[in-house]
Coordinates of N, CA and C in Angstrom, one line a residue:
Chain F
X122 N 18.3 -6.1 -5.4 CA 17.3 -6.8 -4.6 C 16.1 -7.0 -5.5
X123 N 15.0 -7.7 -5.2 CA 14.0 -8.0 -5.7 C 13.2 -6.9 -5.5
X124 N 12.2 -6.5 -6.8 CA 11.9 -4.9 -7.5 C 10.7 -5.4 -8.4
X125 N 9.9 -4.7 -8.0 CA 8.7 -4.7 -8.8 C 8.5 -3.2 -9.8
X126 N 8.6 -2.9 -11.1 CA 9.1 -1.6 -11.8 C 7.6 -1.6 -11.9
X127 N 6.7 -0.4 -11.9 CA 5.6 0.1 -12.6 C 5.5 1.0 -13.5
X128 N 5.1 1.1 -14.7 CA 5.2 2.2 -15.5 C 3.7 2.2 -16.3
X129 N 3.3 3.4 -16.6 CA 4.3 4.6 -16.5 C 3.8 5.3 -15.5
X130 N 4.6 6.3 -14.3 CA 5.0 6.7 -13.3 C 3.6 7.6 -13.4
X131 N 3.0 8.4 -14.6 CA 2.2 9.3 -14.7 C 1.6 9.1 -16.5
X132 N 0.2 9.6 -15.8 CA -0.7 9.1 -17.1 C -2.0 10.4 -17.0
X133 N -1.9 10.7 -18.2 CA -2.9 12.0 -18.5 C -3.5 11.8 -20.0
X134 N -4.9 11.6 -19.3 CA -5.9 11.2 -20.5 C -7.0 12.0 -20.6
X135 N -7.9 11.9 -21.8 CA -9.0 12.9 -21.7 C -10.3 11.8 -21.5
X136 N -11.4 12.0 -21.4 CA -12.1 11.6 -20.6 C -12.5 10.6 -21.7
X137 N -12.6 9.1 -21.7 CA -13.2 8.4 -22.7 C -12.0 7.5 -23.0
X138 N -10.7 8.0 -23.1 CA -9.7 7.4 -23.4 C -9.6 6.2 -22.7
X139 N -8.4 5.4 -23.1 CA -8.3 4.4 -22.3 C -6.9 4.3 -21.6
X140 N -7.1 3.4 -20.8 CA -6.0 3.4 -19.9 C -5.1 2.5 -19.2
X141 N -3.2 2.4 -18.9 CA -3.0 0.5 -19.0 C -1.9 1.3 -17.8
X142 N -1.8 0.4 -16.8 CA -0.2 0.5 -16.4 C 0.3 -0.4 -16.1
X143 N 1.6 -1.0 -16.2 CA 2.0 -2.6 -16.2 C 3.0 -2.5 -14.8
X144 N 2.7 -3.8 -14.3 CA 4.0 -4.1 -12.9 C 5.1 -5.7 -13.9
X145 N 5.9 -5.1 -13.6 CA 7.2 -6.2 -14.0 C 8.2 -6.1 -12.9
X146 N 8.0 -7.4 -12.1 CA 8.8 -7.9 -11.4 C 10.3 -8.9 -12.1
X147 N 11.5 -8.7 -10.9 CA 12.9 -9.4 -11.3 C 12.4 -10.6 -10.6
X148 N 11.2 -11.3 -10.2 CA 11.3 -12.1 -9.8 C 9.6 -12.7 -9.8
X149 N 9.9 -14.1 -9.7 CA 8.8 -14.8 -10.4 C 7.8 -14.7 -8.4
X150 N 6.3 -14.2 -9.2 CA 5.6 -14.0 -8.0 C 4.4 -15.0 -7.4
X151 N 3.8 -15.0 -6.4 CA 2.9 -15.9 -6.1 C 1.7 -15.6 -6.4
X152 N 1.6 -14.3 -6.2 CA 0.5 -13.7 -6.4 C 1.1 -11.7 -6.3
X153 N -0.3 -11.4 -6.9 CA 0.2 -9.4 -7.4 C -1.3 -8.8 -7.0
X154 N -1.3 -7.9 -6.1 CA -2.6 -7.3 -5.6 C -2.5 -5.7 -6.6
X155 N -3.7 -5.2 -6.5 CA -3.8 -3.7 -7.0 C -5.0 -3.2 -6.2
X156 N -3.5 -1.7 -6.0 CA -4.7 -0.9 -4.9 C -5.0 0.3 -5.8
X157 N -5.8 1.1 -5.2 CA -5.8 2.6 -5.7 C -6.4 3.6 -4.7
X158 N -5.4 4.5 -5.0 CA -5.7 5.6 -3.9 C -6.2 6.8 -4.8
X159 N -7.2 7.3 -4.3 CA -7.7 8.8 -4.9 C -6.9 9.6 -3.9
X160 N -6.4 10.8 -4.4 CA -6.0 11.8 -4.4 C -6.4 12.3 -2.9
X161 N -5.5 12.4 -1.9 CA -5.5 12.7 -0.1 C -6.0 11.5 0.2
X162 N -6.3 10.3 -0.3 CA -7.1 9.4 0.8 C -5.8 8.1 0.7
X163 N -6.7 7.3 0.7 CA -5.7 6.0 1.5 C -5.8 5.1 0.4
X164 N -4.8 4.2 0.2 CA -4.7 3.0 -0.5 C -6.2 2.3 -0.4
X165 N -7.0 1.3 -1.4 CA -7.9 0.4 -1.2 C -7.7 -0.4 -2.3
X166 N -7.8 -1.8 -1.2 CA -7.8 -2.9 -2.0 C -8.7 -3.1 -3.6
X167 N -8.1 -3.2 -5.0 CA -9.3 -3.8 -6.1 C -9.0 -5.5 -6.2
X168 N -8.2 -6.0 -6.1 CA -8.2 -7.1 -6.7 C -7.4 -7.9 -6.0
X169 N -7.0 -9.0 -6.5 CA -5.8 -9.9 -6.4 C -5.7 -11.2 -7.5
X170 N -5.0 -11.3 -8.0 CA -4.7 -12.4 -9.1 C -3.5 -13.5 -8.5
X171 N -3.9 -14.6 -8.8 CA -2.9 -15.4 -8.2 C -2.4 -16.7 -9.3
X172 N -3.2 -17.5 -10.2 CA -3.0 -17.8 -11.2 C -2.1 -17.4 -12.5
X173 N -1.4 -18.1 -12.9 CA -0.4 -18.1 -14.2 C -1.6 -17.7 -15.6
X174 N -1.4 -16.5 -16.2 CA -2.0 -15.9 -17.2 C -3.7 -15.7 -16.7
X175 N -3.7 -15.2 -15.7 CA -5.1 -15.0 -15.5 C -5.8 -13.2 -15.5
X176 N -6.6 -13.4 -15.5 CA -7.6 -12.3 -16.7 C -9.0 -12.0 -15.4
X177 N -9.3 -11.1 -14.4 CA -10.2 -10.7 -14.2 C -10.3 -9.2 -14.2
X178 N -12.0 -9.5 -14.8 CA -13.1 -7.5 -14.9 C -13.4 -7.6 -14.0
X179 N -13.8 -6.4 -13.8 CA -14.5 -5.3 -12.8 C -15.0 -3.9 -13.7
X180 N -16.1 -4.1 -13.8 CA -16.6 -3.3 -14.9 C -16.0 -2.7 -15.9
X181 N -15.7 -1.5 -16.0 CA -14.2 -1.1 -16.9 C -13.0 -1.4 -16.7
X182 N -12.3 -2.1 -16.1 CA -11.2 -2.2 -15.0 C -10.8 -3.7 -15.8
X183 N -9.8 -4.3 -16.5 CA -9.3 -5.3 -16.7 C -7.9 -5.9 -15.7
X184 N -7.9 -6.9 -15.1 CA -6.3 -7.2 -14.3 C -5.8 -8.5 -15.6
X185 N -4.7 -8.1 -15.6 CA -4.0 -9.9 -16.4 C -2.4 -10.0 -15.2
X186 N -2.4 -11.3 -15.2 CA -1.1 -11.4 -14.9 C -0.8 -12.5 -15.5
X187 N 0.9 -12.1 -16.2 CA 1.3 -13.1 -16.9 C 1.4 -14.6 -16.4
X188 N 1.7 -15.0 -18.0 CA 2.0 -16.5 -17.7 C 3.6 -16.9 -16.8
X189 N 3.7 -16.2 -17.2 CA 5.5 -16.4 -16.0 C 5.2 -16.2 -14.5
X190 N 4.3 -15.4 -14.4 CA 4.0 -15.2 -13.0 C 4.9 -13.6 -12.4
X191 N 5.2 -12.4 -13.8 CA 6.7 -12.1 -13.4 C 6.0 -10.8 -14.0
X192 N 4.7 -10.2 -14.2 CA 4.4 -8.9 -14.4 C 2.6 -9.3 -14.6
X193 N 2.3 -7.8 -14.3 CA 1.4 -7.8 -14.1 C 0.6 -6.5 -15.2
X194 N -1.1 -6.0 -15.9 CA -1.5 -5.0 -15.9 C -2.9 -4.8 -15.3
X195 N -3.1 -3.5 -15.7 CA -4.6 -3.0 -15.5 C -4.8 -2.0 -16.1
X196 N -5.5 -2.5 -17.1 CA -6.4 -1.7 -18.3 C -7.6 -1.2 -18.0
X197 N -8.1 0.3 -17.9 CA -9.4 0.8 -17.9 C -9.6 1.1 -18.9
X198 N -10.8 0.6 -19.8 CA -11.6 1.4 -21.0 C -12.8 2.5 -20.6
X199 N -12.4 3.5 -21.2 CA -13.1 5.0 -21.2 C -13.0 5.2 -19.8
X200 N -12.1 5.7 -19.9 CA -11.8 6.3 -18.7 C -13.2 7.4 -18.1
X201 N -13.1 7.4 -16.6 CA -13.9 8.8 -16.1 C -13.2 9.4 -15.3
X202 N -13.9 10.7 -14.6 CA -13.3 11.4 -13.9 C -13.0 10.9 -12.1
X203 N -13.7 9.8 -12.4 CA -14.0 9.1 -11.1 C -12.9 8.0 -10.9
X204 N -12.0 7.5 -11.9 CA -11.0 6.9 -11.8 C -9.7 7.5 -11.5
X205 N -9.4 8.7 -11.7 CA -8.6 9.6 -11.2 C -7.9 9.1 -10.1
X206 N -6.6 8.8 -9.9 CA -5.6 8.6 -8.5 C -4.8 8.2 -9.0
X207 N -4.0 7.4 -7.9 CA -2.9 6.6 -8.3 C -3.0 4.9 -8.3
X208 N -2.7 4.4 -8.4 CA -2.7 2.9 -9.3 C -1.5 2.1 -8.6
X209 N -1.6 1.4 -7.6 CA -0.4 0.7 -6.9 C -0.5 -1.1 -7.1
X210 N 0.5 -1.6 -7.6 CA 0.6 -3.0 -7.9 C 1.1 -3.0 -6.5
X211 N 1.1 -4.7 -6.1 CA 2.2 -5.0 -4.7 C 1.7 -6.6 -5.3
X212 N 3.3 -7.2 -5.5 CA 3.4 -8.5 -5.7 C 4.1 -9.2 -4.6
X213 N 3.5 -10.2 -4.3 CA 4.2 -11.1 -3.3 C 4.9 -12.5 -3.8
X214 N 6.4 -12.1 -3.1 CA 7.5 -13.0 -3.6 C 7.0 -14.7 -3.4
X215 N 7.5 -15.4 -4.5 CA 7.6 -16.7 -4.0 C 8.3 -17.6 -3.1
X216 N 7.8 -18.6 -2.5 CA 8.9 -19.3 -1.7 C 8.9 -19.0 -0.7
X217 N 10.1 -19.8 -0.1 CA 9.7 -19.3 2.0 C 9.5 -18.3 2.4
X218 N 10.5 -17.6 2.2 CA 10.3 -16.1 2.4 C 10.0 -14.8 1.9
X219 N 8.4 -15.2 2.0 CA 7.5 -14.6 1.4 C 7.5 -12.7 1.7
X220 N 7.8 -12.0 0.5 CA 8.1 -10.4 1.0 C 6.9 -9.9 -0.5
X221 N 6.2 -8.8 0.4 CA 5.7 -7.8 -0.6 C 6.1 -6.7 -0.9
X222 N 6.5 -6.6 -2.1 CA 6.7 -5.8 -2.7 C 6.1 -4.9 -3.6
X223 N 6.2 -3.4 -3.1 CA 5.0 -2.6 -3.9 C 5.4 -1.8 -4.9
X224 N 4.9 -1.9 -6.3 CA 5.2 -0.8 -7.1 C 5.2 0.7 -6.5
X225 N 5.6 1.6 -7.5 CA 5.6 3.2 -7.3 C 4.4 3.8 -7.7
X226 N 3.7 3.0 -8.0 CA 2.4 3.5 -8.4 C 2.1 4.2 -9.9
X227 N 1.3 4.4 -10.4 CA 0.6 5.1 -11.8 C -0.2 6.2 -11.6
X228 N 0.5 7.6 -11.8 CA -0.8 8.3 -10.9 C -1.4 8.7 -12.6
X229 N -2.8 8.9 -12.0 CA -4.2 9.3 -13.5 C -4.9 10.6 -13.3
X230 N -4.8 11.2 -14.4 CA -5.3 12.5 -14.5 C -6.4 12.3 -15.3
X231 N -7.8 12.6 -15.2 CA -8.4 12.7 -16.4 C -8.8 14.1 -16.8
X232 N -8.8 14.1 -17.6 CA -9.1 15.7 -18.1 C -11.0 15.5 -18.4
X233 N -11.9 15.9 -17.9 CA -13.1 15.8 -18.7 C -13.6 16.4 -19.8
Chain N
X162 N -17.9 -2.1 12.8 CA -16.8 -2.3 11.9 C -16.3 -0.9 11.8
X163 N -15.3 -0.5 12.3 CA -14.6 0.6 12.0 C -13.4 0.5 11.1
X164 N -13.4 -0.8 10.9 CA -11.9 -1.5 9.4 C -10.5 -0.9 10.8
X165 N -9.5 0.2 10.1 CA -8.5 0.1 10.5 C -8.4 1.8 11.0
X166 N -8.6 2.1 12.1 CA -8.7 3.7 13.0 C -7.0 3.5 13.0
X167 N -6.8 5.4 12.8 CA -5.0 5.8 13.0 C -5.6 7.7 13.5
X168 N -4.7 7.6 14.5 CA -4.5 9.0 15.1 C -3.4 9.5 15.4
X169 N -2.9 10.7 15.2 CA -3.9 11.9 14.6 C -4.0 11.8 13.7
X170 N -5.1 12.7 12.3 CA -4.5 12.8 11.1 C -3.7 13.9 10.6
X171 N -3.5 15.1 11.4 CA -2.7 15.8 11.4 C -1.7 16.1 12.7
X172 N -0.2 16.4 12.5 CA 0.4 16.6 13.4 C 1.1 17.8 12.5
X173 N 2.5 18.8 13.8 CA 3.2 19.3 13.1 C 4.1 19.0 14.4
X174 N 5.2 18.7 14.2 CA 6.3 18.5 15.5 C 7.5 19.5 15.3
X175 N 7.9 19.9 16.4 CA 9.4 20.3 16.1 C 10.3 19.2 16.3
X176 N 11.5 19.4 15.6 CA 12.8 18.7 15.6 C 13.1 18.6 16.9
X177 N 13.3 17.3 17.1 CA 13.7 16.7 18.7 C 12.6 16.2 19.5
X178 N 11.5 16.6 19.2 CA 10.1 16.1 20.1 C 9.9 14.6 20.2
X179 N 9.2 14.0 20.3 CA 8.4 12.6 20.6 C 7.4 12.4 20.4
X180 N 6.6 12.0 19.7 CA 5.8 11.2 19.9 C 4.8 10.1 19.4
X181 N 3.6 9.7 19.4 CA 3.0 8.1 19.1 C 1.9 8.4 18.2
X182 N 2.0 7.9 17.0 CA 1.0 7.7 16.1 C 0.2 6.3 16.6
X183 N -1.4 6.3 16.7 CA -1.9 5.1 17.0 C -2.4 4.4 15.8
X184 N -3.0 3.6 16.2 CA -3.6 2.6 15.3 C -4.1 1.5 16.0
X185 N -5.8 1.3 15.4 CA -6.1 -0.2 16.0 C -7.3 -0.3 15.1
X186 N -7.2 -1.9 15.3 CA -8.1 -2.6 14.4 C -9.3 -3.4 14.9
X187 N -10.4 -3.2 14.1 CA -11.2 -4.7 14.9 C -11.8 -5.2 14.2
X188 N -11.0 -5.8 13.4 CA -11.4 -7.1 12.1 C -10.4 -8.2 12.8
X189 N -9.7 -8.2 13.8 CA -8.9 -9.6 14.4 C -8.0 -9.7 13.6
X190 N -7.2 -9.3 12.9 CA -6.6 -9.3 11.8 C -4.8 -9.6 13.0
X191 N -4.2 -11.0 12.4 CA -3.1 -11.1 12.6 C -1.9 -10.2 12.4
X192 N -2.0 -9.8 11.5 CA -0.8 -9.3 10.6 C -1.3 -7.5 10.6
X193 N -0.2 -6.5 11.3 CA -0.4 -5.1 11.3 C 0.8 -4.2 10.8
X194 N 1.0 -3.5 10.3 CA 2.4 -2.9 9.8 C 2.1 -1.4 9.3
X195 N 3.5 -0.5 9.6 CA 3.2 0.9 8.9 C 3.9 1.4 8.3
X196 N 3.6 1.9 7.4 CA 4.0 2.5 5.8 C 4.3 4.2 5.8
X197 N 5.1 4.2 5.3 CA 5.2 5.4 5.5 C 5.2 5.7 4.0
X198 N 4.5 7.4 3.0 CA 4.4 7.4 1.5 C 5.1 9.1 1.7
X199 N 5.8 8.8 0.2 CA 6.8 10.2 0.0 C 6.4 10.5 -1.4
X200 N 6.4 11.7 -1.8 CA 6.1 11.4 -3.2 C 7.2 11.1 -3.6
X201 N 6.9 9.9 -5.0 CA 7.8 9.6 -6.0 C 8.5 8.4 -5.1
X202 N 8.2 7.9 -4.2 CA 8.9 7.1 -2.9 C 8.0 5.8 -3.1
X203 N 6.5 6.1 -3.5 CA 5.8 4.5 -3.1 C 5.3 4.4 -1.5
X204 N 5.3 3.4 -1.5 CA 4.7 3.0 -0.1 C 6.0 2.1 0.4
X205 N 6.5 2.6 2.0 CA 7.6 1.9 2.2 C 7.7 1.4 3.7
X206 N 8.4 -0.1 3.9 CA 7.0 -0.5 5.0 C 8.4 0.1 6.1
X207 N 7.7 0.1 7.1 CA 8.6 1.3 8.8 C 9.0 -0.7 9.3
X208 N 7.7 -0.6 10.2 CA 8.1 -2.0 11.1 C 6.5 -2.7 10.3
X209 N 6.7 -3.8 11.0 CA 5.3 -5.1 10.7 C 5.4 -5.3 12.4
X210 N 4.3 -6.8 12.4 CA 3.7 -7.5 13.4 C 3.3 -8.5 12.7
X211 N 3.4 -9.8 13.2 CA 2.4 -11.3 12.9 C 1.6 -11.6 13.7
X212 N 1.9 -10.7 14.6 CA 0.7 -11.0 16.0 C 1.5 -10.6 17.4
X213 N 0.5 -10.7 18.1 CA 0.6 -9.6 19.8 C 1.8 -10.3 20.2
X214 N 2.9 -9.2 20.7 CA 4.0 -9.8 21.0 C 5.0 -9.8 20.0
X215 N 4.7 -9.7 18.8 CA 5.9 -9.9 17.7 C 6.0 -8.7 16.8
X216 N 7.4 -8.1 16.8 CA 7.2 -7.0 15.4 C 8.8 -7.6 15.2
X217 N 8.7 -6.9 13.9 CA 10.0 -6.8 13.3 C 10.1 -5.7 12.1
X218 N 11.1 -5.2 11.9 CA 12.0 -4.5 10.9 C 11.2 -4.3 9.7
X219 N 10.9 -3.3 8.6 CA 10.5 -3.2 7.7 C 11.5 -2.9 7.0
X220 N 11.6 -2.2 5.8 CA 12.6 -1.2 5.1 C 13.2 -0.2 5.0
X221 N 12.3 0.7 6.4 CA 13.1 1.8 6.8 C 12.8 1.9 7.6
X222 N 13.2 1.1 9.4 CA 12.9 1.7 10.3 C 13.0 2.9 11.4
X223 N 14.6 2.6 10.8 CA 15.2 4.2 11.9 C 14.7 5.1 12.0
X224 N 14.8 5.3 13.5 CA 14.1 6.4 14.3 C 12.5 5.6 14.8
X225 N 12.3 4.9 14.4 CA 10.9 4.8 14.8 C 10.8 3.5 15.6
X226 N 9.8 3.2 16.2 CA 9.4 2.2 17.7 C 8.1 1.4 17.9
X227 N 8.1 0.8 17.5 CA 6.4 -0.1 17.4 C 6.8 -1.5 19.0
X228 N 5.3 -1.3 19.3 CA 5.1 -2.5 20.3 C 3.8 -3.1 19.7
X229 N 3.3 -4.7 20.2 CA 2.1 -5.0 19.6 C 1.5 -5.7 21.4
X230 N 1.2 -5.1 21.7 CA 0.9 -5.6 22.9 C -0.7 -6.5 22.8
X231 N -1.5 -6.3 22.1 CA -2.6 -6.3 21.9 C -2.4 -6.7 20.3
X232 N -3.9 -7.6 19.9 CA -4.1 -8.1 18.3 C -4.5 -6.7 17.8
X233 N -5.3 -5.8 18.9 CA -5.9 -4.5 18.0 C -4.8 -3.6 17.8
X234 N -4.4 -3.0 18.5 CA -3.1 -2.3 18.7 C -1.9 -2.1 18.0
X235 N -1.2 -1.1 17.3 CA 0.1 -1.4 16.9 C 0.5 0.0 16.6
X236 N 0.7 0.8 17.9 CA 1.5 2.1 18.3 C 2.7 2.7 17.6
X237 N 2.9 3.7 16.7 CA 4.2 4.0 15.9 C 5.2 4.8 16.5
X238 N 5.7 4.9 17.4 CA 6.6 5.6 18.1 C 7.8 6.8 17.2
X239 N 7.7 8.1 17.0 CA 9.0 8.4 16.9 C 9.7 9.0 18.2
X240 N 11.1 8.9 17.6 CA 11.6 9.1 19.4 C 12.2 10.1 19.1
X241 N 12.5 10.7 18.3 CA 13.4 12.1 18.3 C 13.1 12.8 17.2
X242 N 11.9 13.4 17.0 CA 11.5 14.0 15.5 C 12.5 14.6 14.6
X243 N 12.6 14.0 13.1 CA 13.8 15.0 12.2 C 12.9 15.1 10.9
X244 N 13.4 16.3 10.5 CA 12.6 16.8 8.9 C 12.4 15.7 8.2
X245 N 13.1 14.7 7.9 CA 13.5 13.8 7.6 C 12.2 12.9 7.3
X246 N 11.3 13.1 8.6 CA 10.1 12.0 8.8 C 9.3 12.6 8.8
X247 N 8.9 13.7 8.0 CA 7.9 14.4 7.4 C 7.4 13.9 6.4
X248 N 6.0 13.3 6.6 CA 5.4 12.5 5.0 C 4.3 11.9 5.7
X249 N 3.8 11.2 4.9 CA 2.4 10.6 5.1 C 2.5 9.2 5.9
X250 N 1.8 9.3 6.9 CA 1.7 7.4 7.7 C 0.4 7.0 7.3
X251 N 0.9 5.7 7.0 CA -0.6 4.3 6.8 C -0.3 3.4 8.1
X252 N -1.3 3.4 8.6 CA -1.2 2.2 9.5 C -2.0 0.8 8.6
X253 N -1.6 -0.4 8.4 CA -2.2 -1.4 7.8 C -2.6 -2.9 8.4
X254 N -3.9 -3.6 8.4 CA -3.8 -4.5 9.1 C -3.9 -6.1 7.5
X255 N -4.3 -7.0 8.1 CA -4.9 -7.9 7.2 C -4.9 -9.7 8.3
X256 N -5.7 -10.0 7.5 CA -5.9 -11.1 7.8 C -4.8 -12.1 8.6
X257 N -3.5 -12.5 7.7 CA -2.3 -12.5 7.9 C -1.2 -12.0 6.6
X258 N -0.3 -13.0 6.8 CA 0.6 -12.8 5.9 C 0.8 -13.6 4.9
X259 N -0.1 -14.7 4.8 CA 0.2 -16.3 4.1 C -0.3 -15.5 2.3
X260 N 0.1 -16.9 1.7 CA -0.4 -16.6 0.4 C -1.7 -15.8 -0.1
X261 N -2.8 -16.6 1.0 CA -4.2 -16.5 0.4 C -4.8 -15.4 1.6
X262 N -5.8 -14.7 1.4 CA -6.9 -13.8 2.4 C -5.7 -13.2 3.2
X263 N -5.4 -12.7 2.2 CA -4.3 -11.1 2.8 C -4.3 -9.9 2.3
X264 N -5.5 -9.4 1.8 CA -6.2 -8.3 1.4 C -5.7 -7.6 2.6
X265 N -5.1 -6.0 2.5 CA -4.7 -5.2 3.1 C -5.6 -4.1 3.2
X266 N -5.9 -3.9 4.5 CA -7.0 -2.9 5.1 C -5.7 -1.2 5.4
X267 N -6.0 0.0 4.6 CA -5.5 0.7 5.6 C -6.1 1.7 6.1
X268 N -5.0 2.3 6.8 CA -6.2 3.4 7.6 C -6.1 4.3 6.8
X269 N -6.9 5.8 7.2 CA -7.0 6.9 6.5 C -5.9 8.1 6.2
X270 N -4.4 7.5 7.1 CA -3.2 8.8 7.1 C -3.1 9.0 8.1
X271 N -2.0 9.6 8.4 CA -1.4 10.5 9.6 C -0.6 11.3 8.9
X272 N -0.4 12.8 8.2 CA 0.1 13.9 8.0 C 1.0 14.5 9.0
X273 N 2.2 14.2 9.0 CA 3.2 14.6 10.2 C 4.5 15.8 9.3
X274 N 4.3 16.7 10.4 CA 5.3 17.7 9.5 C 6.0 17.8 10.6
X275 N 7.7 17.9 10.3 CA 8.6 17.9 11.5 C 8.9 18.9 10.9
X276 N 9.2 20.2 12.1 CA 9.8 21.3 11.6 C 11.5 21.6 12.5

């Protein structure tokens, strides 16, 4: 079935470092949102990209989504302790029947 | 604006009990659906809604019972508690479900332990 893979599953950096985790979907998408959840709380919306090879910041926080429309990243430079959680892609399928599908998430440790 | 309210945030049930996780919204938001998160599992949707009156099937519904009687409203029913459905609930709303302005609102959890 159609599968959006995130990697990598877990990421442990020291405080300053920098930081990427990529979604690659088996299927070409319309659009790829990214949530992040801190640690006991709830999913929250950062973004959404919907364009072929497009590129928006959010202060430290970079999104790209390819030109295929078929994976996605999000790069933080220097990391803080305040980025800490988990990192969830969810791409939505193209075509009529439209299905979202969510990565497994990137969980972030920072060490300070 | 209270975004997306879910109750309780904690439960603990025994095996074979009943009962209804809530949830309501009051952003008007068409589109409501609940997720259930395991570790190493992701977020995996139970049932959805497109609006009052309509649910359907997510990716794992068994055992569980949603009605939408109301735009705010979208009740999670278990009907026979099993260890099994011990894990975290998201209740979620959003705008709709179309391409564009479907930013997903969720709630804060429901922590259910079936013993």
């Amino acid at each position: 079935g159609q599968q959006v893979m995130q990697i990598p599953q877990y990421q442990h950096v020291q405080e300053g470092e920098d930081f990427t985790t990529y979604c690659n979907s088996s299927t070409t998408l319309s659009n790829i949102q990214w949530y992040k959840q801190r640690p006991g709380g709830h999913p929250v919306f950062l973004i959404q990209l919907v364009k072929s090879g497009e590129v928006k910041k959010q202060k430290r926080l970079t999104f790209q989504f390819g030109e295929a429309k078929k994976n996605s990243s999000l790069h933080i430079t220097a990391t803080q302790t305040t980025d800490v959680g988990t990192y969830f892609c969810a791409g939505r399928t193209a075509g009529n029947n439209r299905k979202l599908i969510w990565g497994l998430g990137t969980s972030l440790a920072v060490n300070p | 604006n209270a975004g997306v309210t879910q109750t309780p945030k904690f439960q603990v049930l025994k095996t074979g009990q009943s009962m209804t996780l809530q949830c309501a919204q009051d952003m008007n938001h068409e589109y409501m659906s609940w997720y259930r998160q395991d570790p190493g599992m992701g977020l995996r949707l139970i049932h959805y809604s497109v609006g009052a009156g309509i649910t359907d099937q997510g990716e794992v519904p068994n055992g569980y019972n949603v009605s939408r009687s109301t735009t705010e409203d979208f009740p999670l029913r278990l009907l026979s508690a099993a260890p099994s459905q011990t894990s975290v609930y998201f209740c979620a709303s959003s705008y709709s479900n179309s391409h564009s302005g479907n930013t997903i609102y969720f709630g804060e959890g429901s922590w259910l332990t079936v013993v």
